[in-house]
Short mmCIF file of C-alpha atoms and ligand atoms in Angstrom, two decimals:
data_model
loop_
_atom_site.label_atom_id
_atom_site.label_comp_id
_atom_site.label_asym_id
_atom_site.label_seq_id
_atom_site.Cartn_x
_atom_site.Cartn_y
_atom_site.Cartn_z
CA UNK A 1 6.40 -8.91 28.37
CA UNK A 2 4.71 -6.58 30.82
CA UNK A 3 2.10 -3.89 30.48
CA UNK A 4 2.21 -0.67 32.43
CA UNK A 5 0.33 2.57 32.28
CA UNK A 6 2.27 5.53 30.92
CA UNK A 7 1.00 7.62 33.82
CA UNK A 8 2.86 5.39 36.32
CA UNK A 9 6.08 6.91 35.17
CA UNK A 10 8.80 8.47 37.22
CA UNK A 11 9.62 12.17 36.97
CA UNK A 12 9.56 13.81 33.56
CA UNK A 13 13.10 14.61 32.47
CA UNK A 14 14.26 17.14 29.95
CA UNK A 15 16.65 14.95 28.04
CA UNK A 16 17.05 16.54 24.59
CA UNK A 17 15.59 14.42 21.83
CA UNK A 18 16.96 13.99 18.33
CA UNK A 19 14.84 12.69 15.47
CA UNK A 20 16.82 11.46 12.47
CA UNK A 21 14.89 11.61 9.19
CA UNK A 22 12.18 14.24 8.57
CA UNK A 23 9.79 12.33 6.29
CA UNK A 24 6.23 11.04 6.78
CA UNK A 25 7.17 9.42 10.12
CA UNK A 26 10.01 11.60 11.41
CA UNK A 27 8.36 15.00 11.07
CA UNK A 28 5.03 14.08 12.74
CA UNK A 29 7.00 12.23 15.46
CA UNK A 30 9.30 15.21 16.08
CA UNK A 31 6.40 17.66 16.23
CA UNK A 32 4.35 15.26 18.35
CA UNK A 33 7.21 15.07 20.87
CA UNK A 34 7.48 18.87 20.84
CA UNK A 35 3.74 18.99 21.52
CA UNK A 36 4.38 16.75 24.57
CA UNK A 37 6.63 19.52 25.83
CA UNK A 38 10.04 18.16 24.83
CA UNK A 39 12.93 19.95 23.20
CA UNK A 40 13.39 18.27 19.80
CA UNK A 41 16.14 18.51 17.20
CA UNK A 42 14.99 17.16 13.84
CA UNK A 43 17.84 16.21 11.50
CA UNK A 44 17.90 15.26 7.86
CA UNK A 45 20.89 15.19 5.52
CA UNK A 46 18.73 16.65 2.73
CA UNK A 47 19.65 20.34 3.20
CA UNK A 48 16.99 21.49 0.74
CA UNK A 49 14.27 19.69 2.67
CA UNK A 50 15.52 21.11 5.97
CA UNK A 51 15.52 24.60 4.45
CA UNK A 52 11.86 24.21 3.41
CA UNK A 53 10.89 22.84 6.83
CA UNK A 54 12.67 25.74 8.52
CA UNK A 55 10.58 28.05 6.37
CA UNK A 56 7.38 26.35 7.59
CA UNK A 57 6.76 23.96 4.66
CA UNK A 58 6.38 20.34 5.88
CA UNK A 59 7.20 19.21 2.26
CA UNK A 60 4.22 16.82 2.11
CA UNK A 61 0.53 17.08 2.88
CA UNK A 62 -0.63 15.81 6.26
CA UNK A 63 -3.64 17.38 8.01
CA UNK A 64 -2.58 19.71 10.86
CA UNK A 65 1.14 19.30 10.22
CA UNK A 66 1.83 22.76 8.76
CA UNK A 67 0.05 24.37 11.72
CA UNK A 68 1.99 22.31 14.28
CA UNK A 69 5.24 23.03 12.47
CA UNK A 70 4.55 26.78 12.60
CA UNK A 71 3.67 26.49 16.28
CA UNK A 72 6.86 24.71 17.31
CA UNK A 73 9.21 26.68 15.08
CA UNK A 74 7.84 29.68 16.93
CA UNK A 75 7.94 28.08 20.40
CA UNK A 76 11.53 27.02 19.72
CA UNK A 77 10.76 23.45 20.81
CA UNK A 78 11.51 22.10 17.35
CA UNK A 79 14.79 22.81 15.64
CA UNK A 80 15.33 21.42 12.11
CA UNK A 81 19.00 20.93 11.15
CA UNK A 82 20.94 19.29 8.32
CA UNK A 83 24.03 18.46 10.38
CA UNK A 84 23.18 14.89 11.42
CA UNK A 85 26.39 14.36 13.43
CA UNK A 86 25.83 17.52 15.48
CA UNK A 87 22.21 16.49 16.07
CA UNK A 88 23.42 13.10 17.37
CA UNK A 89 25.89 14.76 19.73
CA UNK A 90 23.17 17.08 21.07
CA UNK A 91 20.56 14.43 21.86
CA UNK A 92 20.38 11.75 24.53
CA UNK A 93 17.41 9.95 23.04
CA UNK A 94 17.79 9.44 19.31
CA UNK A 95 14.86 8.29 17.16
CA UNK A 96 15.69 6.59 13.88
CA UNK A 97 13.02 7.60 11.36
CA UNK A 98 14.98 7.05 8.15
CA UNK A 99 13.60 5.13 5.18
CA UNK A 100 13.62 1.34 5.00
CA UNK A 101 12.79 0.80 1.31
CA UNK A 102 12.57 -2.64 -0.23
CA UNK A 103 15.17 -4.41 -2.30
CA UNK A 104 14.22 -6.13 -5.55
CA UNK A 105 13.70 -9.41 -3.66
CA UNK A 106 11.27 -7.83 -1.16
CA UNK A 107 13.79 -7.76 1.69
CA UNK A 108 14.01 -4.54 3.72
CA UNK A 109 16.97 -2.39 2.69
CA UNK A 110 18.56 -1.31 5.98
CA UNK A 111 21.39 0.71 4.46
CA UNK A 112 20.12 4.02 5.84
CA UNK A 113 19.62 2.48 9.30
CA UNK A 114 23.20 1.20 9.34
CA UNK A 115 24.50 4.59 8.17
CA UNK A 116 22.73 6.25 11.09
CA UNK A 117 24.22 3.71 13.52
CA UNK A 118 27.68 4.56 12.22
CA UNK A 119 27.10 8.29 12.75
CA UNK A 120 25.90 7.56 16.28
CA UNK A 121 28.97 5.42 16.95
CA UNK A 122 31.32 8.18 15.81
CA UNK A 123 29.55 10.86 17.84
CA UNK A 124 28.95 9.01 21.09
CA UNK A 125 29.84 11.79 23.51
CA UNK A 126 27.79 10.49 26.46
CA UNK A 127 24.99 8.01 27.22
CA UNK A 128 22.52 7.69 24.35
CA UNK A 129 19.35 5.69 23.84
CA UNK A 130 19.00 4.80 20.16
CA UNK A 131 15.35 4.09 19.32
CA UNK A 132 14.10 2.38 16.14
CA UNK A 133 10.88 4.01 14.91
CA UNK A 134 11.20 2.93 11.29
CA UNK A 135 9.73 -0.48 10.51
CA UNK A 136 12.60 -2.96 10.61
CA UNK A 137 12.78 -6.75 10.67
CA UNK A 138 13.26 -8.62 13.93
CA UNK A 139 16.83 -8.61 15.28
CA UNK A 140 17.78 -5.30 13.65
CA UNK A 141 18.37 -3.90 17.16
CA UNK A 142 21.09 -6.50 17.67
CA UNK A 143 22.75 -5.36 14.43
CA UNK A 144 22.55 -1.74 15.60
CA UNK A 145 24.35 -2.64 18.82
CA UNK A 146 27.11 -4.48 17.01
CA UNK A 147 27.51 -1.64 14.52
CA UNK A 148 27.87 0.98 17.24
CA UNK A 149 30.49 -1.05 19.11
CA UNK A 150 32.39 -1.75 15.88
CA UNK A 151 32.48 1.85 14.63
CA UNK A 152 33.20 3.29 18.04
CA UNK A 153 36.58 1.51 18.14
CA UNK A 154 35.56 -0.50 21.17
CA UNK A 155 34.84 2.46 23.46
CA UNK A 156 31.06 1.93 23.48
CA UNK A 157 29.44 -0.26 26.09
CA UNK A 158 25.95 -1.61 25.30
CA UNK A 159 23.29 -2.51 27.95
CA UNK A 160 22.02 -4.43 29.83
CA UNK A 161 21.81 -2.06 32.74
CA UNK A 162 23.40 0.65 30.60
CA UNK A 163 26.23 0.89 33.13
CA UNK A 164 29.45 1.70 31.31
CA UNK A 165 32.40 -0.62 31.64
CA UNK A 166 35.45 1.36 32.86
CA UNK A 167 36.69 3.72 30.13
CA UNK A 168 33.66 3.21 27.90
CA UNK A 169 30.50 5.15 27.06
CA UNK A 170 27.18 3.42 27.75
CA UNK A 171 24.38 3.23 25.22
CA UNK A 172 21.10 1.37 24.79
CA UNK A 173 19.11 0.32 21.78
CA UNK A 174 15.32 0.15 21.83
CA UNK A 175 12.47 -0.57 19.44
CA UNK A 176 9.47 1.74 19.62
CA UNK A 177 7.57 1.12 16.38
CA UNK A 178 5.29 3.77 14.95
CA UNK A 179 1.69 3.00 14.05
CA UNK A 180 0.95 6.34 12.38
CA UNK A 181 -1.48 6.32 9.48
CA UNK A 182 -0.89 8.90 6.78
CA UNK A 183 -3.68 11.45 6.88
CA UNK A 184 -4.12 10.80 10.62
CA UNK A 185 -0.50 10.85 11.74
CA UNK A 186 -0.84 13.53 14.43
CA UNK A 187 -4.09 12.09 15.76
CA UNK A 188 -2.41 8.66 15.97
CA UNK A 189 0.67 10.11 17.69
CA UNK A 190 -1.29 12.05 20.31
CA UNK A 191 -4.06 9.46 20.84
CA UNK A 192 -2.47 6.05 20.28
CA UNK A 193 -4.22 2.72 20.95
CA UNK A 194 -1.02 1.49 22.53
CA UNK A 195 2.69 2.23 22.75
CA UNK A 196 5.15 -0.61 22.25
CA UNK A 197 8.58 -0.33 23.87
CA UNK A 198 11.13 -3.04 23.17
CA UNK A 199 13.97 -2.47 25.63
CA UNK A 200 16.99 -4.22 27.09
CA UNK A 201 17.58 -2.22 30.25
CA UNK A 202 15.52 -0.62 32.99
CA UNK A 203 17.11 2.73 32.21
CA UNK A 204 15.94 2.58 28.58
CA UNK A 205 12.50 1.50 29.76
CA UNK A 206 12.24 4.44 32.18
CA UNK A 207 13.36 6.95 29.57
CA UNK A 208 10.69 5.83 27.10
CA UNK A 209 7.94 5.51 29.69
CA UNK A 210 8.76 9.02 30.93
CA UNK A 211 8.72 10.36 27.43
CA UNK A 212 5.23 9.08 26.71
CA UNK A 213 3.83 9.72 30.19
CA UNK A 214 1.48 12.51 28.99
CA UNK A 215 -0.28 9.99 26.71
CA UNK A 216 -2.93 7.84 28.33
CA UNK A 217 -2.84 4.39 26.79
CA UNK A 218 -1.44 0.92 27.54
CA UNK A 219 2.33 0.66 27.17
CA UNK A 220 3.54 -2.79 26.15
CA UNK A 221 7.05 -3.42 27.45
CA UNK A 222 8.92 -6.23 25.80
CA UNK A 223 12.31 -7.11 24.36
CA UNK A 224 13.53 -5.52 21.13
CA UNK A 225 12.90 -8.49 18.80
CA UNK A 226 9.33 -8.84 20.04
CA UNK A 227 8.64 -5.12 19.51
CA UNK A 228 10.08 -5.33 15.99
CA UNK A 229 7.89 -8.32 15.26
CA UNK A 230 4.76 -6.63 16.66
CA UNK A 231 5.04 -3.92 14.01
CA UNK A 232 5.39 -6.30 11.09
CA UNK A 233 2.69 -8.61 12.44
CA UNK A 234 0.26 -5.69 12.88
CA UNK A 235 0.66 -4.49 9.30
CA UNK A 236 0.52 -8.03 7.92
CA UNK A 237 -2.66 -8.75 9.88
CA UNK A 238 -4.37 -5.56 8.65
CA UNK A 239 -3.35 -6.34 5.06
CA UNK A 240 -4.82 -9.81 5.54
CA UNK A 241 -8.12 -8.33 6.73
CA UNK A 242 -8.33 -6.22 3.57
CA UNK A 243 -7.53 -9.11 1.21
CA UNK A 244 -10.02 -11.28 3.10
CA UNK A 245 -12.90 -8.83 2.69
CA UNK A 246 -11.94 -8.28 -0.93
CA UNK A 247 -12.36 -12.00 -1.65
CA UNK A 248 -15.63 -11.99 0.27
CA UNK A 249 -16.74 -9.09 -1.95
CA UNK A 250 -16.03 -11.13 -5.09
CA UNK A 251 -18.16 -13.92 -3.68
CA UNK A 252 -20.91 -11.44 -2.75
CA UNK A 253 -21.14 -10.38 -6.37
CA UNK A 254 -21.63 -13.99 -7.46
CA UNK A 255 -24.38 -14.81 -4.94
CA UNK A 256 -26.15 -11.44 -4.80
CA UNK A 257 -24.98 -10.52 -1.29
CA UNK A 258 -23.84 -7.11 -0.05
CA UNK A 259 -20.22 -6.93 1.20
CA UNK A 260 -20.83 -3.75 3.25
CA UNK A 261 -23.54 -5.55 5.21
CA UNK A 262 -21.32 -8.65 5.57
CA UNK A 263 -18.49 -6.44 6.91
CA UNK A 264 -20.87 -4.87 9.39
CA UNK A 265 -22.30 -8.24 10.35
CA UNK A 266 -18.92 -9.77 11.08
CA UNK A 267 -17.29 -6.57 12.38
CA UNK A 268 -19.77 -6.24 15.24
CA UNK A 269 -18.19 -9.38 16.68
CA UNK A 270 -15.61 -7.96 19.13
CA UNK A 271 -13.19 -10.69 18.16
CA UNK A 272 -13.18 -9.43 14.56
CA UNK A 273 -13.78 -5.66 14.90
CA UNK A 274 -15.24 -3.32 12.29
CA UNK A 275 -12.09 -1.65 10.97
CA UNK A 276 -10.13 -2.52 7.83
CA UNK A 277 -13.07 -4.34 6.32
CA UNK A 278 -13.75 -1.90 3.48
CA UNK A 279 -13.69 -3.82 0.21
CA UNK A 280 -12.35 -2.06 -2.86
CA UNK A 281 -9.38 -1.78 -5.17
CA UNK A 282 -6.93 -3.15 -2.58
CA UNK A 283 -4.33 -1.66 -0.30
CA UNK A 284 -1.45 0.57 -1.39
CA UNK A 285 0.87 3.13 0.17
CA UNK A 286 4.44 3.11 1.36
CA UNK A 287 3.87 0.68 4.26
CA UNK A 288 1.54 -2.27 3.68
CA UNK A 289 2.94 -3.62 0.38
CA UNK A 290 6.58 -3.14 1.46
CA UNK A 291 6.17 -4.34 5.04
CA UNK A 292 4.23 -7.43 3.99
CA UNK A 293 6.97 -8.40 1.54
CA UNK A 294 9.67 -7.82 4.17
CA UNK A 295 7.74 -9.98 6.64
CA UNK A 296 7.35 -12.76 4.08
CA UNK A 297 11.09 -12.51 3.42
CA UNK A 298 11.92 -12.67 7.12
CA UNK A 299 9.78 -15.82 7.51
CA UNK A 300 11.48 -17.42 4.50
CA UNK A 301 14.92 -16.54 5.87
CA UNK A 302 14.07 -18.39 9.07
CA UNK A 303 12.50 -21.37 7.29
CA UNK A 304 8.93 -20.55 8.35
CA UNK A 305 6.27 -21.29 5.72
CA UNK A 306 4.04 -18.20 5.86
CA UNK A 307 2.41 -18.76 2.46
CA UNK A 308 -0.79 -17.31 3.92
CA UNK A 309 0.81 -13.89 3.50
CA UNK A 310 1.87 -14.63 -0.07
CA UNK A 311 -1.78 -15.22 -0.83
CA UNK A 312 -2.69 -11.90 0.84
CA UNK A 313 -0.32 -10.16 -1.55
CA UNK A 314 -1.50 -12.17 -4.56
CA UNK A 315 -5.13 -11.24 -3.86
CA UNK A 316 -4.17 -7.59 -3.52
CA UNK A 317 -2.34 -7.57 -6.84
CA UNK A 318 -5.36 -9.08 -8.57
CA UNK A 319 -7.55 -6.11 -7.56
CA UNK A 320 -6.25 -4.00 -10.46
CA UNK A 321 -7.59 -6.50 -13.00
CA UNK A 322 -10.79 -6.90 -10.98
CA UNK A 323 -11.43 -3.16 -11.26
CA UNK A 324 -10.43 -2.82 -14.91
CA UNK A 325 -12.76 -5.78 -15.59
CA UNK A 326 -15.58 -3.79 -13.99
CA UNK A 327 -14.85 -0.83 -16.24
CA UNK A 328 -14.97 -3.16 -19.27
CA UNK A 329 -18.23 -4.64 -18.02
CA UNK A 330 -19.59 -1.09 -17.71
CA UNK A 331 -18.52 0.40 -21.05
CA UNK A 332 -17.37 -2.58 -23.18
CA UNK A 333 -14.31 -1.45 -25.23
CA UNK A 334 -11.76 0.74 -23.52
CA UNK A 335 -9.86 2.03 -26.54
CA UNK A 336 -10.78 5.59 -27.42
CA UNK A 337 -13.17 6.00 -24.48
CA UNK A 338 -12.81 9.08 -22.26
CA UNK A 339 -12.60 8.09 -18.60
CA UNK A 340 -12.75 10.57 -15.73
CA UNK A 341 -10.66 9.52 -12.73
CA UNK A 342 -11.59 10.80 -9.26
CA UNK A 343 -8.70 10.20 -6.87
CA UNK A 344 -4.97 9.50 -7.29
CA UNK A 345 -3.62 9.37 -3.70
CA UNK A 346 -3.34 5.85 -2.23
CA UNK A 347 -6.03 6.85 0.25
CA UNK A 348 -7.83 10.01 1.37
CA UNK A 349 -6.07 12.63 3.50
CA UNK A 350 -2.66 12.46 1.85
CA UNK A 351 -0.82 13.54 -1.31
CA UNK A 352 1.15 10.27 -1.24
CA UNK A 353 0.98 8.13 -4.39
CA UNK A 354 3.61 5.54 -3.50
CA UNK A 355 2.34 2.07 -4.49
CA UNK A 356 -1.09 3.62 -5.09
CA UNK A 357 -3.44 1.11 -6.72
CA UNK A 358 -5.03 4.03 -8.59
CA UNK A 359 -1.82 4.57 -10.55
CA UNK A 360 -1.64 0.91 -11.56
CA UNK A 361 -5.24 1.10 -12.78
CA UNK A 362 -4.50 4.30 -14.74
CA UNK A 363 -1.43 2.67 -16.31
CA UNK A 364 -3.48 -0.37 -17.42
CA UNK A 365 -6.24 1.82 -18.89
CA UNK A 366 -3.66 3.95 -20.68
CA UNK A 367 -2.12 0.85 -22.23
CA UNK A 368 -5.60 -0.22 -23.37
CA UNK A 369 -5.95 3.08 -25.27
CA UNK A 370 -8.38 5.01 -23.03
CA UNK A 371 -8.22 8.79 -22.77
CA UNK A 372 -7.88 9.74 -19.11
CA UNK A 373 -8.92 12.91 -17.32
CA UNK A 374 -7.47 12.96 -13.79
CA UNK A 375 -8.27 14.86 -10.60
CA UNK A 376 -7.28 14.61 -6.93
CA UNK A 377 -7.59 17.31 -4.23
CA UNK A 378 -3.92 16.92 -3.15
CA UNK A 379 -1.96 14.41 -5.21
CA UNK A 380 -1.82 15.98 -8.69
CA UNK A 381 1.72 17.46 -8.40
CA UNK A 382 3.17 14.12 -7.22
CA UNK A 383 1.29 12.21 -9.94
CA UNK A 384 2.41 14.60 -12.69
CA UNK A 385 6.00 13.71 -11.86
CA UNK A 386 5.43 10.02 -12.68
CA UNK A 387 2.60 10.28 -15.24
CA UNK A 388 3.21 13.40 -17.32
CA UNK A 389 0.33 14.98 -19.22
CA UNK A 390 0.12 13.70 -22.82
CA UNK A 391 -2.39 13.20 -25.62
CA UNK A 392 -3.99 10.48 -23.54
CA UNK A 393 -3.58 12.01 -20.07
CA UNK A 394 -4.87 15.37 -18.87
CA UNK A 395 -5.15 16.88 -15.39
CA UNK A 396 -8.26 18.75 -14.28
CA UNK A 397 -8.94 21.24 -11.51
CA UNK A 398 -12.21 19.75 -10.23
CA UNK A 399 -14.39 16.65 -10.31
CA UNK A 400 -16.90 18.50 -12.51
CA UNK A 401 -14.18 19.29 -15.06
CA UNK A 402 -13.15 15.60 -15.04
CA UNK A 403 -16.74 14.64 -15.91
CA UNK A 404 -16.84 16.79 -19.09
CA UNK A 405 -17.58 14.50 -22.04
CA UNK A 406 -16.60 11.34 -20.12
CA UNK A 407 -17.94 7.88 -21.02
CA UNK A 408 -17.50 6.84 -17.39
CA UNK A 409 -16.32 8.18 -14.04
CA UNK A 410 -13.97 6.00 -11.97
CA UNK A 411 -13.82 6.66 -8.22
CA UNK A 412 -10.44 5.51 -6.88
CA UNK A 413 -9.82 7.49 -3.65
CA UNK A 414 -12.41 8.01 -0.95
CA UNK A 415 -11.99 11.79 -0.43
CA UNK A 416 -14.79 13.44 1.53
CA UNK A 417 -14.95 16.05 -1.26
CA UNK A 418 -16.14 13.31 -3.64
CA UNK A 419 -18.81 12.15 -1.21
CA UNK A 420 -20.26 15.67 -1.26
CA UNK A 421 -20.43 16.01 -5.06
CA UNK A 422 -23.62 17.15 -6.78
CA UNK A 423 -24.35 13.92 -8.68
CA UNK A 424 -26.93 15.49 -10.99
CA UNK A 425 -24.42 18.16 -12.03
CA UNK A 426 -21.79 15.51 -12.68
CA UNK A 427 -24.21 13.48 -14.76
CA UNK A 428 -25.14 16.55 -16.80
CA UNK A 429 -21.52 17.04 -17.83
CA UNK A 430 -20.95 13.46 -19.00
CA UNK A 431 -21.29 11.87 -22.43
CA UNK A 432 -22.55 8.66 -20.82
CA UNK A 433 -23.64 8.55 -17.14
CA UNK A 434 -21.65 5.56 -15.88
CA UNK A 435 -20.02 5.55 -12.44
CA UNK A 436 -17.59 2.78 -11.40
CA UNK A 437 -16.91 3.15 -7.68
CA UNK A 438 -13.77 1.36 -6.44
CA UNK A 439 -14.34 2.44 -2.82
CA UNK A 440 -18.09 1.93 -2.31
CA UNK A 441 -18.31 5.62 -1.47
CA UNK A 442 -21.87 6.21 -2.60
CA UNK A 443 -25.31 5.01 -1.68
CA UNK A 444 -26.45 3.04 -4.76
CA UNK A 445 -29.98 4.39 -4.43
CA UNK A 446 -28.82 8.03 -4.52
CA UNK A 447 -26.60 7.36 -7.54
CA UNK A 448 -29.38 5.60 -9.42
CA UNK A 449 -31.74 8.44 -8.56
CA UNK A 450 -29.27 10.90 -10.10
CA UNK A 451 -29.57 8.89 -13.33
CA UNK A 452 -26.28 6.95 -13.26
CA UNK A 453 -25.58 3.38 -14.17
CA UNK A 454 -23.62 2.41 -11.05
CA UNK A 455 -21.00 -0.30 -10.52
CA UNK A 456 -19.48 -0.71 -7.06
CA UNK A 457 -17.53 -3.48 -5.30
CA UNK A 458 -19.32 -6.51 -3.86
CA UNK A 459 -22.71 -4.85 -3.61
CA UNK A 460 -24.37 -5.59 -6.94
CA UNK A 461 -25.95 -2.63 -8.66
CA UNK A 462 -28.79 -2.01 -6.25
CA UNK A 463 -29.61 -2.54 -2.60
CA UNK A 464 -30.55 -6.13 -1.82
CA UNK A 465 -34.21 -6.49 -0.92
CA UNK A 466 -35.02 -6.47 2.78
CA UNK A 467 -31.83 -4.80 4.00
CA UNK A 468 -32.70 -3.23 7.32
CA UNK A 469 -30.81 -0.06 8.16
CA UNK A 470 -31.96 1.16 11.55
CA UNK A 471 -28.60 1.20 13.33
CA UNK A 472 -25.85 1.86 10.87
CA UNK A 473 -26.53 1.55 7.20
CA UNK A 474 -25.96 -1.53 5.14
CA UNK A 475 -24.37 0.69 2.55
CA UNK A 476 -22.33 3.81 3.18
C1 UDX B 1 -0.42 1.89 7.68
C2 UDX B 1 -0.79 1.44 9.09
O1 UDX B 1 -2.23 1.56 9.26
C3 UDX B 1 -0.05 2.25 10.13
O2 UDX B 1 -0.36 1.77 11.43
C4 UDX B 1 1.43 2.08 9.84
O3 UDX B 1 2.19 2.74 10.77
C5 UDX B 1 1.76 2.56 8.44
O4 UDX B 1 0.99 1.82 7.51
P1 UDX B 1 -1.08 3.90 6.04
O5 UDX B 1 -0.17 3.27 5.05
O6 UDX B 1 -0.98 5.36 6.27
O7 UDX B 1 -0.88 3.22 7.49
O8 UDX B 1 -2.56 3.61 5.56
P2 UDX B 1 -3.82 2.75 6.06
O9 UDX B 1 -4.87 3.66 6.55
O10 UDX B 1 -3.43 1.66 6.96
O11 UDX B 1 -4.32 2.14 4.67
C6 UDX B 1 -3.46 1.33 3.88
C7 UDX B 1 -4.13 0.94 2.59
O12 UDX B 1 -5.20 0.03 2.83
C8 UDX B 1 -4.74 2.10 1.81
O13 UDX B 1 -4.49 1.93 0.43
C9 UDX B 1 -6.22 1.99 2.08
O14 UDX B 1 -7.03 2.54 1.06
C10 UDX B 1 -6.39 0.47 2.17
N1 UDX B 1 -7.54 0.04 2.97
C11 UDX B 1 -7.61 0.33 4.30
C12 UDX B 1 -8.55 -0.70 2.37
O15 UDX B 1 -8.49 -1.00 1.17
N2 UDX B 1 -9.60 -1.14 3.14
C13 UDX B 1 -9.69 -0.86 4.47
O16 UDX B 1 -10.68 -1.30 5.09
C14 UDX B 1 -8.66 -0.11 5.06
#
């Protein structure tokens, strides 16, 4: 492994770039590359999606994405197409951003990745660098290489050195994992902490370093398996941090401690760091749950006992019952009670509800016979597709509407809009002023002052005596 600065790169080239897959990773990546000044072809075999993107609709909510899409459709630097084979032929650097969903056993399903490799093999009309962006298990790059050689009828010649053997066409495979957070995808693309390039030839290394040369951050150069592992290890470690603080929060409740202050107290240690220490209802989303399971599966496959990660997952799954238990503790029986739900998206800044803990909580409360009034600033259309309105479920247009006649309000997503709510107005609309906060969004004192009975996570119901808040508050 070596580390170099992106600015040490050789001359910027104008190699056309193809991005395969225009979802939550592919579209921000394609537009980010266009923003770096490159000519980008974005391909997806979903013609309807491509049509919408061409018309300026990103097809999902991500802050700043619609604006950047408009900008680069106009500049001509981004060209969305539905002919994947033609897009492969046109590009020299090809980013794989297709889905890697999970199989029933937790293993990553690499069917779409293999399909892309086959298309590349059949359209290898000159040197190409095939780059994995999607999260894939270690040694996938080796499978990509084999697949390209196999489906190219022996005419393809893989690195090292990317020099073609007589009569063959050279190609390289690289791993350049994405670390984009939904809701902050463009910020993360344009201002990364680091860029990881797993390569097998100097040529591939130079192409990637050149590509990212406008970005000022450390570039970690390594082999492909190491780069693949870095991605899984990063997500597993962050998931572990969340499950850790969630267990600490349970303990805080038992001994009268405040988990926000504990997180601050440990997070100020540089070796620990302050991020990903927010206790709450647990992690969700398309990446953490799926990637953790795939990593556990990979360890099992190779005979490595990584039961630590099984426990991380187990703790996370238990957060649904933890939260529902809090609601019971707050209002006693759930059947027939009207509950206002603030937040459906798996986190703020997105309309994504995949593996959202909020939906699991709603499902449990529905089964218990509660009447649920739901609101989210962005995620209602996606939620309506999986939880249709019914006698028990209704959708509202604002937090204040949700509060009408409710026996309790449940805060499940930490949207800034919810932080700014007029608590007295909310309270006035409710049947019973109970607030159960699954994200520790509010200052307990302010909520009490507004006349609520307040239940949060790992903080007790009021500020512990003697908490000193001169630099950074002990509660949010
Ligand atoms: C994650 C990784 O952060 C990103 O690098 C990777 O490329 C894709 O997966 P994302 O899924 O968008 O990004 O969300 P993230 O911000 O990481 O949050 C994941 C989940 O953890 C959310 O449900 C969030 O609410 C929860 N979380 C996060 C906590 O419960 N506590 C925290 O302190 C942080």
